[in-house]
JSON list of C-alpha atoms in Angstrom, two decimals:
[
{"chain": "A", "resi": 22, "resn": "UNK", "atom": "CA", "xyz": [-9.43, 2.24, 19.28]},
{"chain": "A", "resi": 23, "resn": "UNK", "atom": "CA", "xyz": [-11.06, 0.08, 16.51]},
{"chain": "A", "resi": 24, "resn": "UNK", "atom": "CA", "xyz": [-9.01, -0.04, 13.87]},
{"chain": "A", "resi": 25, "resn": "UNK", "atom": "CA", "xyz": [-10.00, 0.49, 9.78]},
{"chain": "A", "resi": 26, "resn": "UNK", "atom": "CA", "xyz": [-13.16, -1.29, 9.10]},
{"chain": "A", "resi": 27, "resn": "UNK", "atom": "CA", "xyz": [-13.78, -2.49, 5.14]},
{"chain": "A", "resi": 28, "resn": "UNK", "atom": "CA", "xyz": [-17.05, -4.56, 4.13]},
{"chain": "A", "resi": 29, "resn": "UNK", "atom": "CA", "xyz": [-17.65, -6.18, 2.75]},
{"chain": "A", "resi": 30, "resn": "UNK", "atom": "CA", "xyz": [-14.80, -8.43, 2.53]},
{"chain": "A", "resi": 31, "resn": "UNK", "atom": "CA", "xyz": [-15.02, -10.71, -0.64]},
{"chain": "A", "resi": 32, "resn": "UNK", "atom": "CA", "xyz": [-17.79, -9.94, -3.19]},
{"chain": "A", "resi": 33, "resn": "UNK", "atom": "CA", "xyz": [-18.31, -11.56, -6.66]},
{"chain": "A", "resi": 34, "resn": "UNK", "atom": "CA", "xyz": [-19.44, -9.48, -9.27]},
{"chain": "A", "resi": 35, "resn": "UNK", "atom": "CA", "xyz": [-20.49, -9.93, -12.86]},
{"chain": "A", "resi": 36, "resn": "UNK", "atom": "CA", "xyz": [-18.96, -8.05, -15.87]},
{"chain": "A", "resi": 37, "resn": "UNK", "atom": "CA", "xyz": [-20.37, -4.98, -16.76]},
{"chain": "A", "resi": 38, "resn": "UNK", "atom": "CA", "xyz": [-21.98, -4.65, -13.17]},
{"chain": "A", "resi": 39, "resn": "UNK", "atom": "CA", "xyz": [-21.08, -1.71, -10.49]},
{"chain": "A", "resi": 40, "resn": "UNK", "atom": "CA", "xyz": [-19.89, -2.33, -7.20]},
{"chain": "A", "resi": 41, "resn": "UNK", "atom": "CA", "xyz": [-19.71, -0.17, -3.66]},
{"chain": "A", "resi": 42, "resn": "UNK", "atom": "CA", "xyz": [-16.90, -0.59, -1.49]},
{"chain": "A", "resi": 43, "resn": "UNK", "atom": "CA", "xyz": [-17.07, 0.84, 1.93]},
{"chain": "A", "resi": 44, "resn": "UNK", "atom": "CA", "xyz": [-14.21, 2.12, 4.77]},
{"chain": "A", "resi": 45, "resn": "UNK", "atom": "CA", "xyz": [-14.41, 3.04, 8.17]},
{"chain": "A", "resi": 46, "resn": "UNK", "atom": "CA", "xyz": [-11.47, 4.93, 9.45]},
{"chain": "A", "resi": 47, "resn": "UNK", "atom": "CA", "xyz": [-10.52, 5.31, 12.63]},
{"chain": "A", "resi": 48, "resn": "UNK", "atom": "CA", "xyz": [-11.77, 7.13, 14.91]},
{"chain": "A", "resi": 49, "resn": "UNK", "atom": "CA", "xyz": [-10.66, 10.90, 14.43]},
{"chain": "A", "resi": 50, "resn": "UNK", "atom": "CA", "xyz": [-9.07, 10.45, 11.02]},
{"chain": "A", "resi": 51, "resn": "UNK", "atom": "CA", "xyz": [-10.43, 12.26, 8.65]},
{"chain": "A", "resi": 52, "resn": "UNK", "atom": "CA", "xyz": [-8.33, 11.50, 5.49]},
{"chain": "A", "resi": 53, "resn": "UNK", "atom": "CA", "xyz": [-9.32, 7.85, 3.87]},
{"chain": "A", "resi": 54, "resn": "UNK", "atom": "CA", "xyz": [-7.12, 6.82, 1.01]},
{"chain": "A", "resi": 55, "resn": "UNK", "atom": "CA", "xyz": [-7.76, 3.88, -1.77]},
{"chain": "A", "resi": 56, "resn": "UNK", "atom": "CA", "xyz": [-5.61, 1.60, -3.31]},
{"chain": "A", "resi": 57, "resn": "UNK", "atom": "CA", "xyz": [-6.19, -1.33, -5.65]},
{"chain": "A", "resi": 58, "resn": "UNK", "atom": "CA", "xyz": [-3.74, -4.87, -5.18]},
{"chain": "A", "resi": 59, "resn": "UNK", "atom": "CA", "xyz": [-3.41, -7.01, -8.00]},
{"chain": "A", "resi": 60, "resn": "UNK", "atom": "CA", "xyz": [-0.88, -9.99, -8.66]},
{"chain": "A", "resi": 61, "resn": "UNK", "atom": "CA", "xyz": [0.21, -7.96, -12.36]},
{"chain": "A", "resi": 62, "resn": "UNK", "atom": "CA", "xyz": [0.05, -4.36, -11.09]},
{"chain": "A", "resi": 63, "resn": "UNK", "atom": "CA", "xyz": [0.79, -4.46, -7.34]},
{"chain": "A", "resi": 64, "resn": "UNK", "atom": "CA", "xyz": [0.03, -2.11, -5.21]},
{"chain": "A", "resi": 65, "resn": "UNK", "atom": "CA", "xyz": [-1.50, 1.17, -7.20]},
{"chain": "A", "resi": 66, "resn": "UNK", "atom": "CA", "xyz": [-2.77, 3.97, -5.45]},
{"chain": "A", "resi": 67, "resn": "UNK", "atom": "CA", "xyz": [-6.47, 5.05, -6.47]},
{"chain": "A", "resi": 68, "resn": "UNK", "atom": "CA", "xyz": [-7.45, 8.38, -4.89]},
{"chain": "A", "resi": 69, "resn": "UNK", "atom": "CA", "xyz": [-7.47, 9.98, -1.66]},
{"chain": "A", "resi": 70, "resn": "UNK", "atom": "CA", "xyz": [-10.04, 11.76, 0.90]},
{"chain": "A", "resi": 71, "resn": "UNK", "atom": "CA", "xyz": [-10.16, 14.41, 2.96]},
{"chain": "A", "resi": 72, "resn": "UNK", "atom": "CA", "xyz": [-12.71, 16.22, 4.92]},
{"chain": "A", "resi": 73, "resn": "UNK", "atom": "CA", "xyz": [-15.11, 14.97, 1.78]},
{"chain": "A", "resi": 74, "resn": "UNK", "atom": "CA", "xyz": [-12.74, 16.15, -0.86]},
{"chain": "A", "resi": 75, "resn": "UNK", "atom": "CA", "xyz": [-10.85, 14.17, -3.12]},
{"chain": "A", "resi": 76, "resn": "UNK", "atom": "CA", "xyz": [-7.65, 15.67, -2.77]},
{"chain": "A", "resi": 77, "resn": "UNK", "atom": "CA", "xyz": [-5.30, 13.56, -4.98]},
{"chain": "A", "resi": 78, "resn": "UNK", "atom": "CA", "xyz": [-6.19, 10.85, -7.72]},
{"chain": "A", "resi": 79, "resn": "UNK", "atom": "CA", "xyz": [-4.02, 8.38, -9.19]},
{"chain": "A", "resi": 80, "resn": "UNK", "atom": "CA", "xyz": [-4.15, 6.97, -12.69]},
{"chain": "A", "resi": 81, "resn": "UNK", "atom": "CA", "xyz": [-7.34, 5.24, -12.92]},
{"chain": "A", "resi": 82, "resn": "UNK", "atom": "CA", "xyz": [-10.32, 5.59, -15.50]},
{"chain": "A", "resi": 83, "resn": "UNK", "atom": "CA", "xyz": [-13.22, 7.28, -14.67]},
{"chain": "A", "resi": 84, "resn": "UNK", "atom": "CA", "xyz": [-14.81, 4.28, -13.94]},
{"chain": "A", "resi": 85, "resn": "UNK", "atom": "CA", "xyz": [-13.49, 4.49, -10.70]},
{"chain": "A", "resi": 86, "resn": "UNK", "atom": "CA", "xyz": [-15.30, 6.83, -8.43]},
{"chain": "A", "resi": 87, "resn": "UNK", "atom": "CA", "xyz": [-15.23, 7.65, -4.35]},
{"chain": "A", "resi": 88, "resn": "UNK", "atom": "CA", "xyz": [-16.83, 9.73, -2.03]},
{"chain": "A", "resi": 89, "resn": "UNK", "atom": "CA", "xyz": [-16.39, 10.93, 1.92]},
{"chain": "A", "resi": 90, "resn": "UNK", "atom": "CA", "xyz": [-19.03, 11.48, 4.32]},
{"chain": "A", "resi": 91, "resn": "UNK", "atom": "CA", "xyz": [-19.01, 13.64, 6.85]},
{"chain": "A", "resi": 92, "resn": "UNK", "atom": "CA", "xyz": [-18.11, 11.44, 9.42]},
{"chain": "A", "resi": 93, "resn": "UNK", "atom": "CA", "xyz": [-15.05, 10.38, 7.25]},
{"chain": "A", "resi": 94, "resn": "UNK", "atom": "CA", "xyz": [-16.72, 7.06, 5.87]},
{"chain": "A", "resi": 95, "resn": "UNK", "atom": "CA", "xyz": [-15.83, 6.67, 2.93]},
{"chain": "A", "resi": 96, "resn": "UNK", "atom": "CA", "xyz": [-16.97, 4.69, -0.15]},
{"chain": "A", "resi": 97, "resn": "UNK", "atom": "CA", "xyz": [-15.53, 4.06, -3.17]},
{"chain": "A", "resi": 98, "resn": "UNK", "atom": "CA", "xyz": [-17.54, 2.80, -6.80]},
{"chain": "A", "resi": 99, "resn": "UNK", "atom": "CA", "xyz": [-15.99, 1.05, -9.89]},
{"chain": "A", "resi": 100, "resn": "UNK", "atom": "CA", "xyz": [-18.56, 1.40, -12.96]},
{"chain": "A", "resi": 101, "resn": "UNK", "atom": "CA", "xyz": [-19.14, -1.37, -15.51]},
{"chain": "A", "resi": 102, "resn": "UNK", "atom": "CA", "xyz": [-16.98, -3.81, -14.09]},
{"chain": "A", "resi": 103, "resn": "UNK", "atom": "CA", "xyz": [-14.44, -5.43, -16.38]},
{"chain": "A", "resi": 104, "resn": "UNK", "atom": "CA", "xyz": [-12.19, -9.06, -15.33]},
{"chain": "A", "resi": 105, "resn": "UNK", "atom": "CA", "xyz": [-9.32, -6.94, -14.70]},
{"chain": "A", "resi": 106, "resn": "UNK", "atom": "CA", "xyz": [-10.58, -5.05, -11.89]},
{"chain": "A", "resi": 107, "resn": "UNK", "atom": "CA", "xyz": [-10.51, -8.05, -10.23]},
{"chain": "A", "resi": 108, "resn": "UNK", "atom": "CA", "xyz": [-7.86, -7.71, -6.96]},
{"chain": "A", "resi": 109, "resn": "UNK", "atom": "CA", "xyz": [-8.22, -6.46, -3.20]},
{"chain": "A", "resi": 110, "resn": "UNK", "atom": "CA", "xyz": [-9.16, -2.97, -2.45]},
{"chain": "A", "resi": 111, "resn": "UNK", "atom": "CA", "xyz": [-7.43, -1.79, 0.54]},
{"chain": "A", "resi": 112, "resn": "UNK", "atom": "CA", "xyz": [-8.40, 1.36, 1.86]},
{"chain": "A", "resi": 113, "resn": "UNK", "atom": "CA", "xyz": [-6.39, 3.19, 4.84]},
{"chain": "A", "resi": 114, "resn": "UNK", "atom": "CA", "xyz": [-6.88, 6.10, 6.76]},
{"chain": "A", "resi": 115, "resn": "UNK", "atom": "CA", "xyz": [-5.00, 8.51, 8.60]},
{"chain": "A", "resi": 116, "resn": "UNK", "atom": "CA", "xyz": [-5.22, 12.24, 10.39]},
{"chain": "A", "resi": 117, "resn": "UNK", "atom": "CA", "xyz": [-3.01, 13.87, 7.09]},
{"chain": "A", "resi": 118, "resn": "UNK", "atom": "CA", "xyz": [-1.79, 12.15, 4.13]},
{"chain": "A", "resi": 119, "resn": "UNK", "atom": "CA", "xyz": [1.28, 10.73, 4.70]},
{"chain": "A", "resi": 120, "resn": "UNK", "atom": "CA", "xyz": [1.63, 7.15, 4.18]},
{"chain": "A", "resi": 121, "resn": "UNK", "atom": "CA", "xyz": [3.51, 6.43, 6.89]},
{"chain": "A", "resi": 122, "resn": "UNK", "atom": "CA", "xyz": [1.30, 7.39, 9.44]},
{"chain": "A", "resi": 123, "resn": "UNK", "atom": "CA", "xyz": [-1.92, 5.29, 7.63]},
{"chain": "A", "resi": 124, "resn": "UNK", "atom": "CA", "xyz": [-3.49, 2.36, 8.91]},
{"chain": "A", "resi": 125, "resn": "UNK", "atom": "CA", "xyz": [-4.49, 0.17, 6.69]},
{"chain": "A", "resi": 126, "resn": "UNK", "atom": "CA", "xyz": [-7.77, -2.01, 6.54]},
{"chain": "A", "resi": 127, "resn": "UNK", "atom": "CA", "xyz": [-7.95, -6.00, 5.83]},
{"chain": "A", "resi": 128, "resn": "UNK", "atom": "CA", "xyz": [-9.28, -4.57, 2.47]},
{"chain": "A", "resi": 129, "resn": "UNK", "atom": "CA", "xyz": [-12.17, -6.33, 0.27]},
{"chain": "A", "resi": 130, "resn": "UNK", "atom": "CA", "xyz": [-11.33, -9.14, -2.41]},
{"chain": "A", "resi": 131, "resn": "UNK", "atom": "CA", "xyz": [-13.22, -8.18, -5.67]},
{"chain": "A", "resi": 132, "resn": "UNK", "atom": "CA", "xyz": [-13.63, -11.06, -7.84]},
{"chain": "A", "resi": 133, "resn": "UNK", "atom": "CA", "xyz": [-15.41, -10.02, -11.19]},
{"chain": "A", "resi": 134, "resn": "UNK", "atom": "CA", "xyz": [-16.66, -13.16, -13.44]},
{"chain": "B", "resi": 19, "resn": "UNK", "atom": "CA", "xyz": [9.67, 2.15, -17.12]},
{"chain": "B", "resi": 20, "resn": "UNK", "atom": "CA", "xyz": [8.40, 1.59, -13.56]},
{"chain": "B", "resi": 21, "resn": "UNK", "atom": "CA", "xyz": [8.97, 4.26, -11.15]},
{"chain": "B", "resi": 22, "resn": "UNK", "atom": "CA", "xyz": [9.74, 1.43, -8.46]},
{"chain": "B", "resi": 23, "resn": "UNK", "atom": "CA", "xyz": [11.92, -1.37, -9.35]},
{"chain": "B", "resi": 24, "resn": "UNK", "atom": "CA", "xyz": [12.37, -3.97, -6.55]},
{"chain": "B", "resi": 25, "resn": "UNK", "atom": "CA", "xyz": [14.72, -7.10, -5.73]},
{"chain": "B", "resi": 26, "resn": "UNK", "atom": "CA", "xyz": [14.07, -10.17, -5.73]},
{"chain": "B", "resi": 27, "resn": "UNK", "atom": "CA", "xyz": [10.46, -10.67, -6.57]},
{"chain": "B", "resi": 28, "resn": "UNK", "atom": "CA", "xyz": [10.94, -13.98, -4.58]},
{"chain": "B", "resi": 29, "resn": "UNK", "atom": "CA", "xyz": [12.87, -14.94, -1.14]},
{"chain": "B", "resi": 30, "resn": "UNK", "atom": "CA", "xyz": [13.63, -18.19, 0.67]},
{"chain": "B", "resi": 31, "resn": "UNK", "atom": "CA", "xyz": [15.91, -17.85, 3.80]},
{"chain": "B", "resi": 32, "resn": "UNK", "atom": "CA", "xyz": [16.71, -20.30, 6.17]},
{"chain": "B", "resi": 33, "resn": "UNK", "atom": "CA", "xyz": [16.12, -19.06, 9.78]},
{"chain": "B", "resi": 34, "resn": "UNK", "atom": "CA", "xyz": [18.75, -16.80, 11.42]},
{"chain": "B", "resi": 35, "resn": "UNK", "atom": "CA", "xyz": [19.82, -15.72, 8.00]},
{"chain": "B", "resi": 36, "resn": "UNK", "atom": "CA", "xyz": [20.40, -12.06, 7.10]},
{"chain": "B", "resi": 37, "resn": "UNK", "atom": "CA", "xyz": [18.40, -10.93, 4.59]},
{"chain": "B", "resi": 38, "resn": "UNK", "atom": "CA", "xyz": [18.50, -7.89, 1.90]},
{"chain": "B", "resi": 39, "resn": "UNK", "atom": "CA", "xyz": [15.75, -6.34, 0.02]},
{"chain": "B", "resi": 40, "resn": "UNK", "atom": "CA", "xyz": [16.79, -3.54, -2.59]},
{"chain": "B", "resi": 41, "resn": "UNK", "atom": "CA", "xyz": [14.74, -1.12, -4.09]},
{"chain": "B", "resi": 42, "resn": "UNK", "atom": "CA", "xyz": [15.54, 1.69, -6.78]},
{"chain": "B", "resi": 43, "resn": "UNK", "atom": "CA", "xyz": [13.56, 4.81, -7.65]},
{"chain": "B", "resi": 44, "resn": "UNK", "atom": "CA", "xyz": [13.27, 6.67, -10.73]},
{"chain": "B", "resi": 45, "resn": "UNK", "atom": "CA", "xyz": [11.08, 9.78, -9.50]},
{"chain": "B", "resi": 46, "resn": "UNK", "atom": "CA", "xyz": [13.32, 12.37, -7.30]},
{"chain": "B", "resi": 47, "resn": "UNK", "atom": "CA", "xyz": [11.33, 11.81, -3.82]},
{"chain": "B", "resi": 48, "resn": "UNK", "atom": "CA", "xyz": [11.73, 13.62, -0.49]},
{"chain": "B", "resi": 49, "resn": "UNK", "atom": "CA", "xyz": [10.71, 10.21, 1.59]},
{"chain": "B", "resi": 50, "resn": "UNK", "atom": "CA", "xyz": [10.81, 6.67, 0.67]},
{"chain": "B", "resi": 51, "resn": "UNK", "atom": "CA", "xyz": [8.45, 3.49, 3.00]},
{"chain": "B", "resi": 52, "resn": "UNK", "atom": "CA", "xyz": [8.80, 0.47, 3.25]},
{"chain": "B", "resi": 53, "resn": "UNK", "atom": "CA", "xyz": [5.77, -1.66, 4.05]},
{"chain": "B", "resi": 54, "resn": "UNK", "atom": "CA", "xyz": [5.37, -5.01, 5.23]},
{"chain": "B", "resi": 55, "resn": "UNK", "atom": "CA", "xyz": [2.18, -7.55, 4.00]},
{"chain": "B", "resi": 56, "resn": "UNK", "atom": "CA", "xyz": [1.30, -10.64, 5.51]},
{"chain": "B", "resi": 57, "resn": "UNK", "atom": "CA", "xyz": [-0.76, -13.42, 4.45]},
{"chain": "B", "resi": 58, "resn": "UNK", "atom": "CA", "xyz": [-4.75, -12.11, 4.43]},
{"chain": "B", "resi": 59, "resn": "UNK", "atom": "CA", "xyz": [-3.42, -8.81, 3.40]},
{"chain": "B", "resi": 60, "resn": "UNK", "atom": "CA", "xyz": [-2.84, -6.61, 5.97]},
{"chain": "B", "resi": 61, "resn": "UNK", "atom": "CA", "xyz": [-0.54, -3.50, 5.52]},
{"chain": "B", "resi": 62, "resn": "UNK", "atom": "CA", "xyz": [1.89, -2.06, 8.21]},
{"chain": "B", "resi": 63, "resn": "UNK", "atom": "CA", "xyz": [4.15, 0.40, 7.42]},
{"chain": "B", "resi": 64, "resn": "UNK", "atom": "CA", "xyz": [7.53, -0.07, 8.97]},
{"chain": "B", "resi": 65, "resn": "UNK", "atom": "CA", "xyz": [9.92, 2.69, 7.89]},
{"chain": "B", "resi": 66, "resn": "UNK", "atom": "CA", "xyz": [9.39, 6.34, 6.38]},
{"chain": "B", "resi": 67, "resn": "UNK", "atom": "CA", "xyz": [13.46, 7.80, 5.56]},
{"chain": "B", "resi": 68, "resn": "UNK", "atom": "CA", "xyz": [14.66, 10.54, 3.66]},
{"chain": "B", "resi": 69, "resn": "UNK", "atom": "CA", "xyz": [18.68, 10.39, 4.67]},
{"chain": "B", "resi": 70, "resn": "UNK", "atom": "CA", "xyz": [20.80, 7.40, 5.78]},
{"chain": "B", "resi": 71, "resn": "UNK", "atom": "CA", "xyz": [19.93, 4.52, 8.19]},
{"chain": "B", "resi": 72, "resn": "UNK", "atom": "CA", "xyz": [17.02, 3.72, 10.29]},
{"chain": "B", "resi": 73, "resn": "UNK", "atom": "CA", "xyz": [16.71, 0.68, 12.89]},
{"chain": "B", "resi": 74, "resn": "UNK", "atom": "CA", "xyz": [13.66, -0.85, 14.33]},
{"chain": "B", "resi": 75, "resn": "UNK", "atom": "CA", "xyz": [14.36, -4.15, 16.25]},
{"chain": "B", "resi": 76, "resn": "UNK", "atom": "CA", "xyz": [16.01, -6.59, 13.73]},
{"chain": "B", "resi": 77, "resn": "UNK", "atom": "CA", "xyz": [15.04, -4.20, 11.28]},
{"chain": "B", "resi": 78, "resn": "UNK", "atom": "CA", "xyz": [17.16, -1.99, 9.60]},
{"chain": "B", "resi": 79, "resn": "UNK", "atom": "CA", "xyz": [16.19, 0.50, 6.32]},
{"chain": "B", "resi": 80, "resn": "UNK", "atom": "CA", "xyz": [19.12, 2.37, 4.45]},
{"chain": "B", "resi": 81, "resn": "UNK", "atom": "CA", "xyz": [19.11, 4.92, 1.69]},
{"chain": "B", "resi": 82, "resn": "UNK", "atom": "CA", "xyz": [20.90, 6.75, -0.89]},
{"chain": "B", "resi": 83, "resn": "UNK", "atom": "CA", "xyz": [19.13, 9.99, -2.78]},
{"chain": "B", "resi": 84, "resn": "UNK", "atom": "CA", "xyz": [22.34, 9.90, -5.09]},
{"chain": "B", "resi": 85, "resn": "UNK", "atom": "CA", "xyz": [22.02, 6.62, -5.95]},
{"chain": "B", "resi": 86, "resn": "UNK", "atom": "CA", "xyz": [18.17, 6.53, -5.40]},
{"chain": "B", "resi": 87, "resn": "UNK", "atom": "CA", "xyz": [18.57, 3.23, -3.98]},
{"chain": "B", "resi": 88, "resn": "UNK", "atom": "CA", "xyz": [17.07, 2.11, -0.33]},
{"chain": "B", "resi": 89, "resn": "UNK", "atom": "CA", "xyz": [17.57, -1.48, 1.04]},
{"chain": "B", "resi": 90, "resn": "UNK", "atom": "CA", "xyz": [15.84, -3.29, 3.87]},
{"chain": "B", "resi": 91, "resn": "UNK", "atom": "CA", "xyz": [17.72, -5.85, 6.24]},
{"chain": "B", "resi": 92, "resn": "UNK", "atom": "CA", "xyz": [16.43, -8.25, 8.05]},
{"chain": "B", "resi": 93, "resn": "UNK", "atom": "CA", "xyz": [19.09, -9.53, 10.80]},
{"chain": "B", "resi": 94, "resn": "UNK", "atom": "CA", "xyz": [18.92, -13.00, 12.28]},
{"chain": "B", "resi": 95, "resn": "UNK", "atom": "CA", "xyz": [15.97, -13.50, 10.38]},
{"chain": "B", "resi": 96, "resn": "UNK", "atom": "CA", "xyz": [13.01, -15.45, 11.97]},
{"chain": "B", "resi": 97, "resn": "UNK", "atom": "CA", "xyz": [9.92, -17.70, 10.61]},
{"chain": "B", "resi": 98, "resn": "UNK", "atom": "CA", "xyz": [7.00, -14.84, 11.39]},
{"chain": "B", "resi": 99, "resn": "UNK", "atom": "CA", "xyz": [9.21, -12.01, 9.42]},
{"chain": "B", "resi": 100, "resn": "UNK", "atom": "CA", "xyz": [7.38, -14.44, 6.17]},
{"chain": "B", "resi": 101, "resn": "UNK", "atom": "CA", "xyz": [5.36, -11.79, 4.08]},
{"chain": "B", "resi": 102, "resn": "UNK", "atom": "CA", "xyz": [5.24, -9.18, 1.80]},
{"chain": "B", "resi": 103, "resn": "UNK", "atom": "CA", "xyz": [7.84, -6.22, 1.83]},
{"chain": "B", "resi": 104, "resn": "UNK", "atom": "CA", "xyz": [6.92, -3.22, -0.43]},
{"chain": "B", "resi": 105, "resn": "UNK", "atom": "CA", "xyz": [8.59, -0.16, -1.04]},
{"chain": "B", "resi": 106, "resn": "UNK", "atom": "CA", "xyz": [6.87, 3.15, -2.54]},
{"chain": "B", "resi": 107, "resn": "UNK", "atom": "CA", "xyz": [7.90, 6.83, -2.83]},
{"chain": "B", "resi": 108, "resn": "UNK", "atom": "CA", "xyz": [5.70, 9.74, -3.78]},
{"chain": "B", "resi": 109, "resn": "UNK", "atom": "CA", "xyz": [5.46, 11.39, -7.09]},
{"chain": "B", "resi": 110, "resn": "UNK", "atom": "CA", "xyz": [7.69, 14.62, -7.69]},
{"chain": "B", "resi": 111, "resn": "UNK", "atom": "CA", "xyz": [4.26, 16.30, -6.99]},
{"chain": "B", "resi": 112, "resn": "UNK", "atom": "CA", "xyz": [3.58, 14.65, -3.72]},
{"chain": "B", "resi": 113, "resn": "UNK", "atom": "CA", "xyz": [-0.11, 13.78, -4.97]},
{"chain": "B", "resi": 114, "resn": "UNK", "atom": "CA", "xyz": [0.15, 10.30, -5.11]},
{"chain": "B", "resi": 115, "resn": "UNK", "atom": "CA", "xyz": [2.40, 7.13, -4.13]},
{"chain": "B", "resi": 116, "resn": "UNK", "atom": "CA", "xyz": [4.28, 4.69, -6.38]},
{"chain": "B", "resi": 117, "resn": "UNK", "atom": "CA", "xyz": [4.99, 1.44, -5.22]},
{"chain": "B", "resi": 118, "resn": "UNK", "atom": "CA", "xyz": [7.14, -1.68, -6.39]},
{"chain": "B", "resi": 119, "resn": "UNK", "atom": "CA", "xyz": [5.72, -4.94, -6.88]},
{"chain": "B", "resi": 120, "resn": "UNK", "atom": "CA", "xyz": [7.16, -6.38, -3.53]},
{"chain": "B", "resi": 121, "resn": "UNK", "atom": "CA", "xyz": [9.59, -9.23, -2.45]},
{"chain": "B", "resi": 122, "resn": "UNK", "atom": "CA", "xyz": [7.98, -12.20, -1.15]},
{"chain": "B", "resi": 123, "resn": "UNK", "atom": "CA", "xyz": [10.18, -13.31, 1.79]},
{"chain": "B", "resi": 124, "resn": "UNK", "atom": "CA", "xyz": [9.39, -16.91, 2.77]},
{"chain": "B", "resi": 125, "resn": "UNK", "atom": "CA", "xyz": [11.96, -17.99, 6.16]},
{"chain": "B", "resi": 126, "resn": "UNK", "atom": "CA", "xyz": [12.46, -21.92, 6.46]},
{"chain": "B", "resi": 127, "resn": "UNK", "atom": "CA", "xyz": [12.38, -22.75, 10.63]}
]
């Protein structure tokens, strides 16, 4: 099977711009979560899809907006960019939520300027 | 207060060493995971435990709900175990994950 697909993977954005992330789960999972990576913050979790519901959100500003499509892709939006959301977006994706059983993708590197 | 505290931030071993990651939790949690991130950024996850030990090759995870403390060991500890360990537990309401800011384990051939 084809593991988690991300793209793009490195994009340089402007402040203020938006950007669109996209993830490809695997093949028969149908839950997609999001999490952001920065050297400060770590790991933080984002929010969390499932049969094109969010289903759980973590602490993140409005800004930060996702969607599922009915084949489980699943894309996720960040508003008026600011420096800070600079950091790789991983996205991972499993049959349930349970983060053990996710896969994770090679994630995209956001670099805002 | 961070939810997730882990120890060290920073690791050099020399190979064959054994290693020990700790990891302490704030949030009562019915699971706790350790993940592994190498260079590039890709995520496995190696362990999920709730109660007492768990082995997977040189691998072996270890918790405590009383003391809400889990460490990870590394036995006889070899130049590709290099990367990222992270632990994270889920919030008291399940609907999201917490993580710690990872040890960066660096082993010396």
């Amino acid at each position: 099977k084809a593991g988690v697909t991300q793209t793009p993977r490195y994009l340089i954005k402007t402040r203020g711009q938006q950007v669109t992330l996209s993830c490809s789960p695997i093949s028969g999972h149908r839950s997609v979560s999001w999490y952001q990576q920065t050297p400060g913050q770590g790991l933080q979790f984002l929010f969390e899809y499932f049969s094109e519901t969010q289903r759980n959100k973590g602490n993140f500003p409005g800004r930060f907006s996702g969607r599922q499509f009915s084949n489980s892709r699943s894309e996720m939006n960040v508003s008026t960019l600011e420096l800070g959301d600079s950091a790789l977006y991983l996205c991972a994706s499993s049959l349930e939520w349970k983060l053990y059983e996710q896969y994770f993708g090679p994630g995209t590197r956001l670099t805002v300027t | 207060k961070n939810e997730v505290e882990q120890s060290p931030q920073n690791l050099t071993a020399q190979e064959g060493e054994f290693i020990t990651i700790n990891c302490s939790y704030s949030v009562g949690i019915s699971a706790l995971h350790w993940l592994q991130q190498h260079p590039g950024g890709g995520i496995v996850s190696l362990f999920m435990l709730s109660s007492g030990k768990k082995k997977h090759g040189r691998l072996i995870a270890t918790i405590n709900i009383q003391e809400k403390h889990s460490s990870l060991h590394i036995t006889a500890s070899h130049p590709r175990d290099s990367a990222v360990y992270i632990c994270a537990v889920p919030s008291n309401t399940g609907n999201q994950f917490y993580f710690g800011t990872g040890t960066s384990l660096t082993v010396i051939p």
